[in-house]
Short mmCIF file of C-alpha atoms and ligand atoms in Angstrom, two decimals:
data_model
loop_
_atom_site.label_atom_id
_atom_site.label_comp_id
_atom_site.label_asym_id
_atom_site.label_seq_id
_atom_site.Cartn_x
_atom_site.Cartn_y
_atom_site.Cartn_z
CA UNK G 1 14.08 26.55 -18.42
CA UNK G 2 11.37 29.15 -17.93
CA UNK G 3 8.79 26.56 -18.99
CA UNK G 4 10.22 24.08 -16.48
CA UNK G 5 10.01 26.58 -13.64
CA UNK G 6 6.34 27.12 -14.42
CA UNK G 7 5.74 23.39 -14.69
CA UNK G 8 7.57 22.70 -11.48
CA UNK G 9 5.74 25.43 -9.65
CA UNK G 10 2.46 24.01 -10.92
CA UNK G 11 3.56 20.56 -9.89
CA UNK G 12 4.70 21.56 -6.43
CA UNK G 13 1.90 24.03 -5.87
CA UNK G 14 1.97 27.57 -4.56
CA UNK G 15 4.79 28.17 -2.16
CA UNK G 16 6.68 25.19 -3.54
CA UNK G 17 10.39 25.32 -3.97
CA UNK G 18 11.75 27.04 -7.04
CA UNK G 19 13.67 24.81 -9.42
CA UNK G 20 16.58 27.19 -9.58
CA UNK G 21 17.32 27.79 -5.96
CA UNK G 22 16.41 24.91 -3.76
CA UNK G 23 17.85 21.59 -4.79
CA UNK G 24 21.43 22.73 -4.59
CA UNK G 25 21.02 25.25 -1.80
CA UNK G 26 21.56 24.66 1.88
CA UNK G 27 18.16 23.88 3.30
CA UNK G 28 16.70 24.58 6.70
CA UNK G 29 17.86 21.07 7.58
CA UNK G 30 21.44 22.19 7.30
CA UNK G 31 22.57 20.14 4.36
CA UNK G 32 23.23 20.62 0.72
CA UNK G 33 20.85 18.43 -1.19
CA UNK G 34 22.52 17.26 -4.35
CA UNK G 35 19.79 16.18 -6.72
CA UNK G 36 21.25 17.39 -9.97
CA UNK G 37 20.33 14.31 -12.02
CA UNK G 38 16.98 13.84 -10.30
CA UNK G 39 16.20 17.49 -10.90
CA UNK G 40 17.04 17.19 -14.59
CA UNK G 41 14.92 14.07 -14.93
CA UNK G 42 12.03 15.68 -13.08
CA UNK G 43 12.25 18.63 -15.43
CA UNK G 44 11.96 16.32 -18.42
CA UNK G 45 9.28 14.21 -16.76
CA UNK G 46 7.08 17.22 -16.00
CA UNK G 47 7.00 18.04 -19.70
CA UNK G 48 5.66 14.66 -20.77
CA UNK G 49 4.12 12.89 -17.76
CA UNK G 50 1.30 14.42 -15.65
CA UNK G 51 2.96 15.73 -12.50
CA UNK G 52 6.17 14.05 -13.63
CA UNK G 53 5.11 10.70 -12.17
CA UNK G 54 3.32 7.56 -13.32
CA UNK G 55 1.40 7.21 -10.06
CA UNK G 56 0.50 10.15 -7.79
CA UNK G 57 1.92 8.56 -4.62
CA UNK G 58 5.40 9.03 -6.09
CA UNK G 59 5.09 12.81 -6.26
CA UNK G 60 6.55 14.81 -3.38
CA UNK G 61 4.25 17.69 -4.28
CA UNK G 62 2.82 18.26 -0.81
CA UNK G 63 6.33 18.06 0.60
CA UNK G 64 7.31 21.00 -1.56
CA UNK G 65 10.20 19.35 -3.30
CA UNK G 66 10.93 17.17 -6.30
CA UNK G 67 11.08 13.40 -5.88
CA UNK G 68 14.39 11.62 -6.18
CA UNK G 69 14.75 9.32 -9.16
CA UNK G 70 15.97 5.80 -8.49
CA UNK G 71 18.69 4.28 -10.64
CA UNK G 72 18.94 0.90 -8.86
CA UNK G 73 17.80 -1.01 -5.82
CA UNK G 74 19.15 -4.01 -3.97
CA UNK G 75 18.15 -5.47 -0.63
CA UNK G 76 16.73 -2.73 1.56
CA UNK G 77 18.64 0.00 -0.27
CA UNK G 78 17.70 2.40 -3.04
CA UNK G 79 20.30 4.40 -4.93
CA UNK G 80 19.22 7.57 -6.66
CA UNK G 81 20.42 9.07 -9.93
CA UNK G 82 22.86 11.24 -7.98
CA UNK G 83 24.40 8.24 -6.25
CA UNK G 84 22.84 8.84 -2.82
CA UNK G 85 21.76 5.69 -0.98
CA UNK G 86 18.67 5.31 1.19
CA UNK G 87 17.41 2.65 3.59
CA UNK G 88 14.02 2.01 2.08
CA UNK G 89 10.78 1.53 4.05
CA UNK G 90 8.43 1.88 1.08
CA UNK G 91 9.49 -1.41 -0.53
CA UNK G 92 7.83 -0.68 -3.89
CA UNK G 93 4.66 0.06 -1.82
CA UNK G 94 4.57 -3.50 -0.53
CA UNK G 95 5.87 -6.12 -2.97
CA UNK G 96 9.53 -6.08 -1.86
CA UNK G 97 9.08 -8.31 1.18
CA UNK G 98 12.47 -9.96 0.54
CA UNK G 99 14.01 -6.59 -0.28
CA UNK G 100 14.73 -5.38 -3.79
CA UNK G 101 15.92 -7.71 -6.53
CA UNK G 102 16.30 -10.84 -4.37
CA UNK G 103 18.52 -13.48 -5.97
CA UNK G 104 15.78 -16.13 -5.93
CA UNK G 105 13.46 -13.89 -7.98
CA UNK G 106 16.20 -12.75 -10.36
CA UNK G 107 17.15 -16.36 -11.04
CA UNK G 108 13.52 -17.38 -11.67
CA UNK G 109 12.99 -14.47 -14.05
CA UNK G 110 16.25 -15.20 -15.88
CA UNK G 111 15.20 -18.83 -16.27
CA UNK G 112 11.71 -17.89 -17.50
CA UNK G 113 12.65 -15.25 -20.07
CA UNK G 114 14.31 -17.48 -22.68
CA UNK G 115 11.13 -19.60 -22.79
CA UNK G 116 9.17 -16.62 -24.10
CA UNK G 117 7.64 -13.53 -22.57
CA UNK G 118 3.98 -14.46 -22.78
CA UNK G 119 1.69 -16.50 -24.97
CA UNK G 120 -1.93 -15.70 -24.13
CA UNK G 121 -2.55 -19.44 -23.75
CA UNK G 122 -2.39 -21.52 -20.53
CA UNK G 123 0.93 -22.45 -18.95
CA UNK G 124 2.13 -24.82 -16.23
CA UNK G 125 3.37 -21.98 -14.05
CA UNK G 126 -0.16 -20.48 -13.81
CA UNK G 127 -1.43 -23.76 -12.40
CA UNK G 128 1.41 -23.83 -9.90
CA UNK G 129 0.67 -20.26 -8.86
CA UNK G 130 -3.07 -20.98 -8.43
CA UNK G 131 -2.31 -24.13 -6.41
CA UNK G 132 0.10 -22.15 -4.22
CA UNK G 133 -2.41 -19.37 -3.53
CA UNK G 134 -5.18 -21.87 -2.73
CA UNK G 135 -2.85 -23.73 -0.38
CA UNK G 136 -1.72 -20.59 1.46
CA UNK G 137 -5.21 -19.05 1.66
CA UNK G 138 -7.72 -21.69 2.77
CA UNK G 139 -10.65 -19.36 1.93
CA UNK G 140 -9.53 -19.32 -1.71
CA UNK G 141 -10.76 -22.42 -3.51
CA UNK G 142 -10.31 -20.94 -6.97
CA UNK G 143 -8.32 -17.93 -8.09
CA UNK G 144 -8.04 -15.81 -11.24
CA UNK G 145 -4.87 -13.84 -11.94
CA UNK G 146 -4.96 -10.18 -13.00
CA UNK G 147 -2.28 -7.60 -13.77
CA UNK G 148 -2.78 -5.32 -10.76
CA UNK G 149 -4.56 -4.96 -7.45
CA UNK G 150 -6.94 -2.48 -9.07
CA UNK G 151 -8.03 -5.09 -11.61
CA UNK G 152 -8.47 -7.59 -8.80
CA UNK G 153 -10.79 -5.37 -6.72
CA UNK G 154 -12.71 -4.21 -9.78
CA UNK G 155 -13.30 -7.83 -10.80
CA UNK G 156 -14.18 -8.97 -7.28
CA UNK G 157 -16.83 -6.27 -6.91
CA UNK G 158 -18.29 -7.09 -10.34
CA UNK G 159 -18.36 -10.74 -9.34
CA UNK G 160 -20.11 -9.94 -6.05
CA UNK G 161 -22.74 -7.97 -7.95
CA UNK G 162 -23.13 -10.69 -10.57
CA UNK G 163 -23.38 -13.45 -7.97
CA UNK G 164 -25.88 -11.70 -5.71
CA UNK G 165 -27.81 -9.78 -8.37
CA UNK G 166 -27.53 -6.70 -6.12
CA UNK G 167 -26.18 -3.21 -6.74
CA UNK G 168 -24.85 -1.60 -3.56
CA UNK G 169 -21.32 -1.89 -2.26
CA UNK G 170 -20.17 -0.93 1.24
CA UNK G 171 -16.61 0.33 1.60
CA UNK G 172 -14.85 2.18 4.41
CA UNK G 173 -13.62 5.77 4.41
CA UNK G 174 -9.87 5.97 3.95
CA UNK G 175 -9.61 2.44 2.57
CA UNK G 176 -8.14 2.37 -0.92
CA UNK G 177 -8.97 -0.41 -3.33
CA UNK G 178 -7.15 0.86 -6.39
CA UNK G 179 -8.43 3.36 -8.89
CA UNK G 180 -11.72 1.65 -9.74
CA UNK G 181 -14.48 4.22 -10.48
CA UNK G 182 -16.96 2.93 -7.93
CA UNK G 183 -14.30 2.56 -5.22
CA UNK G 184 -12.78 6.04 -5.59
CA UNK G 185 -15.20 7.29 -2.97
CA UNK G 186 -13.66 8.56 0.30
CA UNK G 187 -10.52 6.80 -0.91
CA UNK G 188 -7.14 6.74 0.82
CA UNK G 189 -3.56 6.61 -0.53
CA UNK G 190 -2.61 9.12 -3.24
CA UNK G 191 -6.24 10.19 -3.62
CA UNK G 192 -6.25 11.31 0.01
CA UNK G 193 -2.70 12.70 -0.04
CA UNK G 194 -3.44 14.93 -3.00
CA UNK G 195 -6.91 15.94 -1.82
CA UNK G 196 -9.04 13.98 -4.28
CA UNK G 197 -10.67 11.23 -2.19
CA UNK G 198 -13.73 11.44 -4.45
CA UNK G 199 -12.10 11.63 -7.84
CA UNK G 200 -13.41 13.84 -10.60
CA UNK G 201 -14.58 11.77 -13.55
CA UNK G 202 -16.66 9.37 -11.46
CA UNK G 203 -20.30 10.10 -12.35
CA UNK G 204 -22.60 10.73 -9.39
CA UNK G 205 -24.68 7.76 -10.49
CA UNK G 206 -21.68 5.39 -10.09
CA UNK G 207 -20.74 6.79 -6.71
CA UNK G 208 -24.37 6.60 -5.57
CA UNK G 209 -24.10 2.80 -5.49
CA UNK G 210 -21.14 2.96 -3.11
CA UNK G 211 -21.87 3.39 0.58
CA UNK G 212 -18.77 4.75 2.36
CA UNK G 213 -18.81 4.25 6.12
CA UNK G 214 -16.38 4.93 8.97
CA UNK G 215 -14.04 1.99 9.61
CA UNK G 216 -14.59 0.28 12.98
CA UNK G 217 -18.17 1.60 13.17
CA UNK G 218 -20.45 -1.42 13.55
CA UNK G 219 -23.56 0.74 14.10
CA UNK G 220 -23.04 2.48 10.74
CA UNK G 221 -22.74 -0.89 8.98
CA UNK G 222 -25.88 -2.22 10.68
CA UNK G 223 -27.76 0.96 9.72
CA UNK G 224 -26.71 0.60 6.05
CA UNK G 225 -27.96 -3.00 5.93
CA UNK G 226 -31.24 -1.86 7.52
CA UNK G 227 -31.61 0.98 5.02
CA UNK G 228 -30.95 -1.14 1.90
CA UNK G 229 -32.51 -4.51 2.70
CA UNK G 230 -31.64 -7.20 0.16
CA UNK G 231 -29.73 -4.68 -1.97
CA UNK G 232 -26.14 -4.84 -0.68
CA UNK G 233 -23.95 -7.03 -2.86
CA UNK G 234 -20.80 -6.89 -0.75
CA UNK G 235 -18.73 -5.27 1.92
CA UNK G 236 -15.16 -4.67 0.74
CA UNK G 237 -12.60 -3.89 3.40
CA UNK G 238 -8.87 -3.68 3.93
CA UNK G 239 -8.95 -5.82 7.07
CA UNK G 240 -5.93 -3.86 8.38
CA UNK G 241 -6.27 -0.50 6.61
CA UNK G 242 -2.96 0.70 5.20
CA UNK G 243 -3.89 3.59 2.96
CA UNK G 244 -4.65 6.35 5.48
CA UNK G 245 -1.66 5.47 7.59
CA UNK G 246 -1.87 2.04 9.16
CA UNK G 247 -4.39 1.18 11.86
CA UNK G 248 -6.17 -1.84 13.20
CA UNK G 249 -9.67 -3.19 13.68
CA UNK G 250 -11.21 -2.97 17.12
CA UNK G 251 -11.81 -6.38 18.72
CA UNK G 252 -14.89 -7.91 17.10
CA UNK G 253 -15.14 -5.53 14.11
CA UNK G 254 -14.06 -7.99 11.41
CA UNK G 255 -16.08 -10.77 13.06
CA UNK G 256 -19.10 -8.45 12.97
CA UNK G 257 -18.60 -7.85 9.23
CA UNK G 258 -18.44 -11.60 8.66
CA UNK G 259 -21.63 -12.18 10.62
CA UNK G 260 -23.75 -9.36 9.18
CA UNK G 261 -22.79 -10.07 5.55
CA UNK G 262 -23.60 -13.76 5.96
CA UNK G 263 -26.92 -12.93 7.65
CA UNK G 264 -27.95 -10.62 4.79
CA UNK G 265 -26.69 -12.74 1.90
CA UNK G 266 -23.99 -10.22 0.96
CA UNK G 267 -20.40 -11.19 0.20
CA UNK G 268 -17.47 -10.19 2.39
CA UNK G 269 -14.41 -9.19 0.36
CA UNK G 270 -11.07 -8.85 2.13
CA UNK G 271 -8.78 -6.61 0.12
CA UNK G 272 -5.45 -8.15 1.06
CA UNK G 273 -3.46 -6.60 -1.78
CA UNK G 274 -1.15 -5.08 0.84
CA UNK G 275 -1.60 -7.47 3.75
CA UNK G 276 -1.73 -10.77 1.83
CA UNK G 277 1.39 -12.93 2.32
CA UNK G 278 2.65 -10.19 4.66
CA UNK G 279 0.75 -10.03 7.95
CA UNK G 280 0.88 -13.82 7.96
CA UNK G 281 1.29 -16.37 5.15
CA UNK G 282 -2.50 -16.14 4.74
CA UNK G 283 -2.68 -12.41 5.35
CA UNK G 284 -4.95 -10.89 7.98
CA UNK G 285 -7.54 -13.62 7.51
CA UNK G 286 -4.94 -16.21 8.51
CA UNK G 287 -4.02 -14.20 11.57
CA UNK G 288 -7.53 -13.47 12.83
CA UNK G 289 -9.19 -16.68 11.64
CA UNK G 290 -11.97 -15.16 9.55
CA UNK G 291 -13.05 -16.64 6.23
CA UNK G 292 -14.11 -14.01 3.68
CA UNK G 293 -16.08 -15.00 0.58
CA UNK G 294 -13.60 -13.32 -1.75
CA UNK G 295 -10.04 -12.08 -1.35
CA UNK G 296 -8.06 -9.71 -3.53
CA UNK G 297 -4.29 -10.00 -3.75
CA UNK G 298 -1.40 -8.19 -5.46
CA UNK G 299 2.03 -6.77 -4.69
CA UNK G 300 3.97 -9.66 -3.02
CA UNK G 301 2.35 -12.25 -5.29
CA UNK G 302 4.13 -10.67 -8.28
CA UNK G 303 7.63 -10.66 -6.80
CA UNK G 304 8.06 -7.10 -8.09
CA UNK G 305 6.37 -7.59 -11.45
CA UNK G 306 2.80 -6.42 -12.18
CA UNK G 307 0.39 -9.04 -10.81
CA UNK G 308 -2.92 -9.16 -8.96
CA UNK G 309 -5.43 -11.90 -8.20
CA UNK G 310 -8.91 -12.44 -6.86
CA UNK G 311 -10.27 -15.67 -5.50
CA UNK G 312 -12.59 -17.27 -3.03
CA UNK G 313 -15.40 -19.76 -2.59
CA UNK G 314 -15.70 -22.19 -5.49
CA UNK G 315 -19.42 -21.57 -5.89
CA UNK G 316 -18.83 -17.82 -6.26
CA UNK G 317 -15.74 -18.10 -8.47
CA UNK G 318 -17.62 -20.44 -10.82
CA UNK G 319 -19.74 -17.43 -11.82
CA UNK G 320 -16.68 -16.03 -13.63
CA UNK G 321 -16.58 -16.41 -17.41
CA UNK G 322 -16.27 -18.85 -19.19
CA UNK G 323 -18.04 -20.96 -16.52
CA UNK G 324 -20.46 -18.22 -15.55
CA UNK G 325 -21.90 -14.91 -16.76
CA UNK G 326 -19.50 -12.47 -15.04
CA UNK G 327 -16.99 -11.35 -17.64
CA UNK G 328 -13.37 -10.81 -16.65
CA UNK G 329 -10.28 -11.06 -18.87
CA UNK G 330 -6.72 -9.92 -19.59
CA UNK G 331 -4.25 -10.38 -22.45
CA UNK G 332 -1.29 -10.51 -20.07
CA UNK G 333 -3.06 -12.11 -17.07
CA UNK G 334 -1.01 -15.00 -15.71
CA UNK G 335 2.06 -13.80 -17.60
CA UNK G 336 4.68 -16.55 -17.26
CA UNK G 337 7.56 -14.25 -16.27
CA UNK G 338 5.46 -12.55 -13.60
CA UNK G 339 4.19 -15.93 -12.35
CA UNK G 340 7.76 -17.21 -12.11
CA UNK G 341 8.84 -14.12 -10.16
CA UNK G 342 5.90 -14.32 -7.75
CA UNK G 343 6.22 -18.05 -7.19
CA UNK G 344 9.94 -17.73 -6.47
CA UNK G 345 9.23 -15.07 -3.86
CA UNK G 346 6.46 -17.11 -2.21
CA UNK G 347 8.59 -20.27 -2.16
CA UNK G 348 11.46 -18.42 -0.55
CA UNK G 349 9.17 -16.90 2.07
CA UNK G 350 7.82 -20.34 2.92
CA UNK G 351 11.21 -22.04 3.06
CA UNK G 352 12.96 -19.50 5.28
CA UNK G 353 10.79 -18.82 8.33
CA UNK G 354 10.51 -15.29 7.00
CA UNK G 355 7.57 -14.26 9.17
CA UNK G 356 9.53 -14.85 12.37
CA UNK G 357 12.28 -12.61 11.05
CA UNK G 358 9.84 -9.90 9.95
CA UNK G 359 8.19 -9.94 13.38
CA UNK G 360 11.57 -9.72 15.11
CA UNK G 361 12.57 -6.70 13.00
CA UNK G 362 9.16 -5.09 13.49
CA UNK G 363 9.33 -5.57 17.26
CA UNK G 364 12.85 -4.10 17.36
CA UNK G 365 11.69 -1.06 15.40
CA UNK G 366 8.59 -0.62 17.57
CA UNK G 367 10.53 -0.90 20.81
CA UNK G 368 13.02 1.69 19.56
CA UNK G 369 10.34 4.11 18.36
CA UNK G 370 8.46 3.89 21.65
CA UNK G 371 11.68 4.52 23.58
CA UNK G 372 12.47 7.59 21.45
CA UNK G 373 8.96 8.97 21.90
CA UNK G 374 9.25 8.45 25.66
CA UNK G 375 12.70 10.03 25.87
CA UNK G 376 11.58 13.05 23.89
CA UNK G 377 8.29 13.29 25.81
CA UNK G 378 6.58 13.28 22.43
CA UNK G 379 3.53 11.02 22.84
CA UNK G 380 2.83 10.38 19.14
CA UNK G 381 0.74 7.42 18.04
CA UNK G 382 2.56 4.43 16.58
CA UNK G 383 0.85 1.39 15.06
CA UNK G 384 2.40 -1.85 13.90
CA UNK G 385 1.54 -5.39 12.96
CA UNK G 386 4.42 -7.60 11.84
CA UNK G 387 6.32 -5.76 9.12
CA UNK G 388 3.74 -2.98 8.56
CA UNK G 389 3.87 0.19 10.65
CA UNK G 390 2.95 3.85 10.82
CA UNK G 391 3.95 6.80 12.95
CA UNK G 392 1.07 9.27 13.22
CA UNK G 393 1.85 12.89 14.07
CA UNK G 394 -1.03 12.93 16.47
CA UNK G 395 -1.22 12.17 20.17
CA UNK G 396 -4.68 10.61 19.93
CA UNK G 397 -5.55 7.04 19.11
CA UNK G 398 -6.13 6.30 15.42
CA UNK G 399 -8.88 3.88 14.39
CA UNK G 400 -10.53 5.43 11.31
CA UNK G 401 -10.03 8.08 8.65
CA UNK G 402 -11.18 10.95 10.86
CA UNK G 403 -8.66 10.14 13.57
CA UNK G 404 -5.93 9.44 11.00
CA UNK G 405 -6.43 12.92 9.58
CA UNK G 406 -5.86 14.62 12.93
CA UNK G 407 -2.11 14.34 12.41
CA UNK G 408 0.01 17.47 12.04
CA UNK G 409 1.07 17.57 8.40
CA UNK G 410 3.81 20.17 8.88
CA UNK G 411 5.39 18.01 11.58
CA UNK G 412 5.26 15.03 9.23
CA UNK G 413 6.82 17.07 6.41
CA UNK G 414 9.78 18.13 8.53
CA UNK G 415 10.23 14.61 9.85
CA UNK G 416 10.15 13.16 6.33
CA UNK G 417 12.69 15.66 4.97
CA UNK G 418 15.03 15.11 7.88
CA UNK G 419 14.85 11.34 7.44
CA UNK G 420 15.52 11.70 3.72
CA UNK G 421 18.47 13.95 4.42
CA UNK G 422 19.85 11.26 6.70
CA UNK G 423 19.41 8.60 4.02
CA UNK G 424 16.21 6.96 5.23
CA UNK G 425 13.25 6.84 2.86
CA UNK G 426 9.82 6.55 4.48
CA UNK G 427 6.63 7.02 2.46
CA UNK G 428 6.28 10.61 1.26
CA UNK G 429 2.81 10.94 2.82
CA UNK G 430 1.37 10.53 6.32
CA UNK G 431 -1.38 8.45 4.72
CA UNK G 432 0.76 5.48 3.79
CA UNK G 433 2.28 2.46 5.53
CA UNK G 434 5.90 1.61 6.30
CA UNK G 435 7.16 -1.81 5.21
CA UNK G 436 10.08 -3.84 6.52
CA UNK G 437 11.66 -6.59 4.46
CA UNK G 438 13.70 -9.64 5.35
CA UNK G 439 16.65 -7.81 3.76
CA UNK G 440 16.66 -5.17 6.50
CA UNK G 441 19.23 -6.03 9.15
CA UNK G 442 19.21 -5.20 12.84
CA UNK G 443 21.91 -2.64 12.02
CA UNK G 444 19.63 -1.02 9.40
CA UNK G 445 16.84 -0.77 11.95
CA UNK G 446 19.20 0.70 14.55
CA UNK G 447 20.55 3.25 12.05
CA UNK G 448 16.96 4.16 11.21
CA UNK G 449 16.15 4.64 14.87
CA UNK G 450 19.15 6.91 15.31
CA UNK G 451 17.98 9.00 12.34
CA UNK G 452 14.47 9.03 13.76
CA UNK G 453 15.75 10.24 17.13
CA UNK G 454 17.45 13.21 15.43
CA UNK G 455 14.48 13.94 13.15
CA UNK G 456 11.94 13.85 15.96
CA UNK G 457 14.12 15.92 18.26
CA UNK G 458 14.18 18.58 15.54
CA UNK G 459 10.44 18.31 14.94
CA UNK G 460 9.75 18.63 18.64
CA UNK G 461 11.34 22.08 18.67
CA UNK G 462 8.71 23.38 16.24
N1 HOZ V 501 -1.36 0.92 -3.21
C1 HOZ V 501 -0.20 1.69 -2.98
C2 HOZ V 501 -0.06 2.06 -1.56
N2 HOZ V 501 -0.99 2.96 -1.07
C3 HOZ V 501 -0.08 2.84 -3.86
C4 HOZ V 501 0.60 2.49 -5.11
C5 HOZ V 501 0.29 3.48 -6.15
O1 HOZ V 501 -0.81 4.04 -6.15
O2 HOZ V 501 1.15 3.71 -6.97
#
């Protein structure tokens, strides 16, 4: 036990809760948090997994408490190991657009499994997946499947360098493109949450080829192209950034990126791992009508199983091995069970007018949040597009990393804990996005708004 207390204190940081006295004690939020099973599992996890989690975004370290451990999930609900249920707005960090464990995906997976779990040789379902992606994303003429969004961005950047014969990559501060060495520079998501936007272990020489610029700053992009003439391989961007909170491009910004990359012979890569199949069937590019050279995808395309993809112009994609000299591979890439799950999810989305429903739910949530903020005279910033949203604990507009970081973390922490207490799970960091699913009902949204009203009223008294 002593060892666990030390581990937990290390994990939570100085001033963190003590394992012995907090999880079962009345908290300042006036409830008795019963996390007996989660606490036990976290104790075991801390002994054998760094920080007790398999991805840093899952740790509640900065919130000064242990995470809850999930035992099952269905629709928009998570149930933890202690039997407490939550309305979930994290949605597996994006994939669960139909909610958790949708019947259509379960059936497809159950039908695929008896045929074998993977062969490392081509299958029909990979062709169907590639045809589906190319049909949904007109900019994608050819696509290669990977096992994660990280693999997709890593491969897309390598391809851009191989195709152009150039070294430099422009990215934007606060955008997160997975844990690729050269892209862990001013990175968002867990890297930002835990204070490591420029990860240790990335040699200076690697990072020196990455130019990190403020999002929405056209002058900075123009200056970088002027400074490195003929040397910039690509600009990679989350067209709607969702890893430092969620904010939007200013009018003309994405168009400017398209124009300047084309003028300088650099490739434009839209990282639509989060926004693909979500903001519209063809992601942000489908909504704003911009054609990138390459697109990276993940999350929704896997239906909850580990999948990523990168694709784009035929001429560029034909540089990928075995047609071209850019090597890219994967034992499990195009795994038939994952392809079946992803295809089932995409087919359901297409057949059920899902985007209208997601927009209706998003609009209902936004209207409610704005009403609460007005009623409480708490002019916080709220951003939304379709089923992605973020409440910033800042009264100023948010349009880049600097403005996203102006939020009051302590306010966020109290808000998060109050929501959790009331059975609503929002991302455990102010630098993440909220996701709605088609499984959320109007009643779920209304219950969430009622919880939010109470949480924000409490926060306002700070
Ligand atoms: N890309 C996810 C949202 N920021 C994070 C998932 C993870 O790092 O585990």
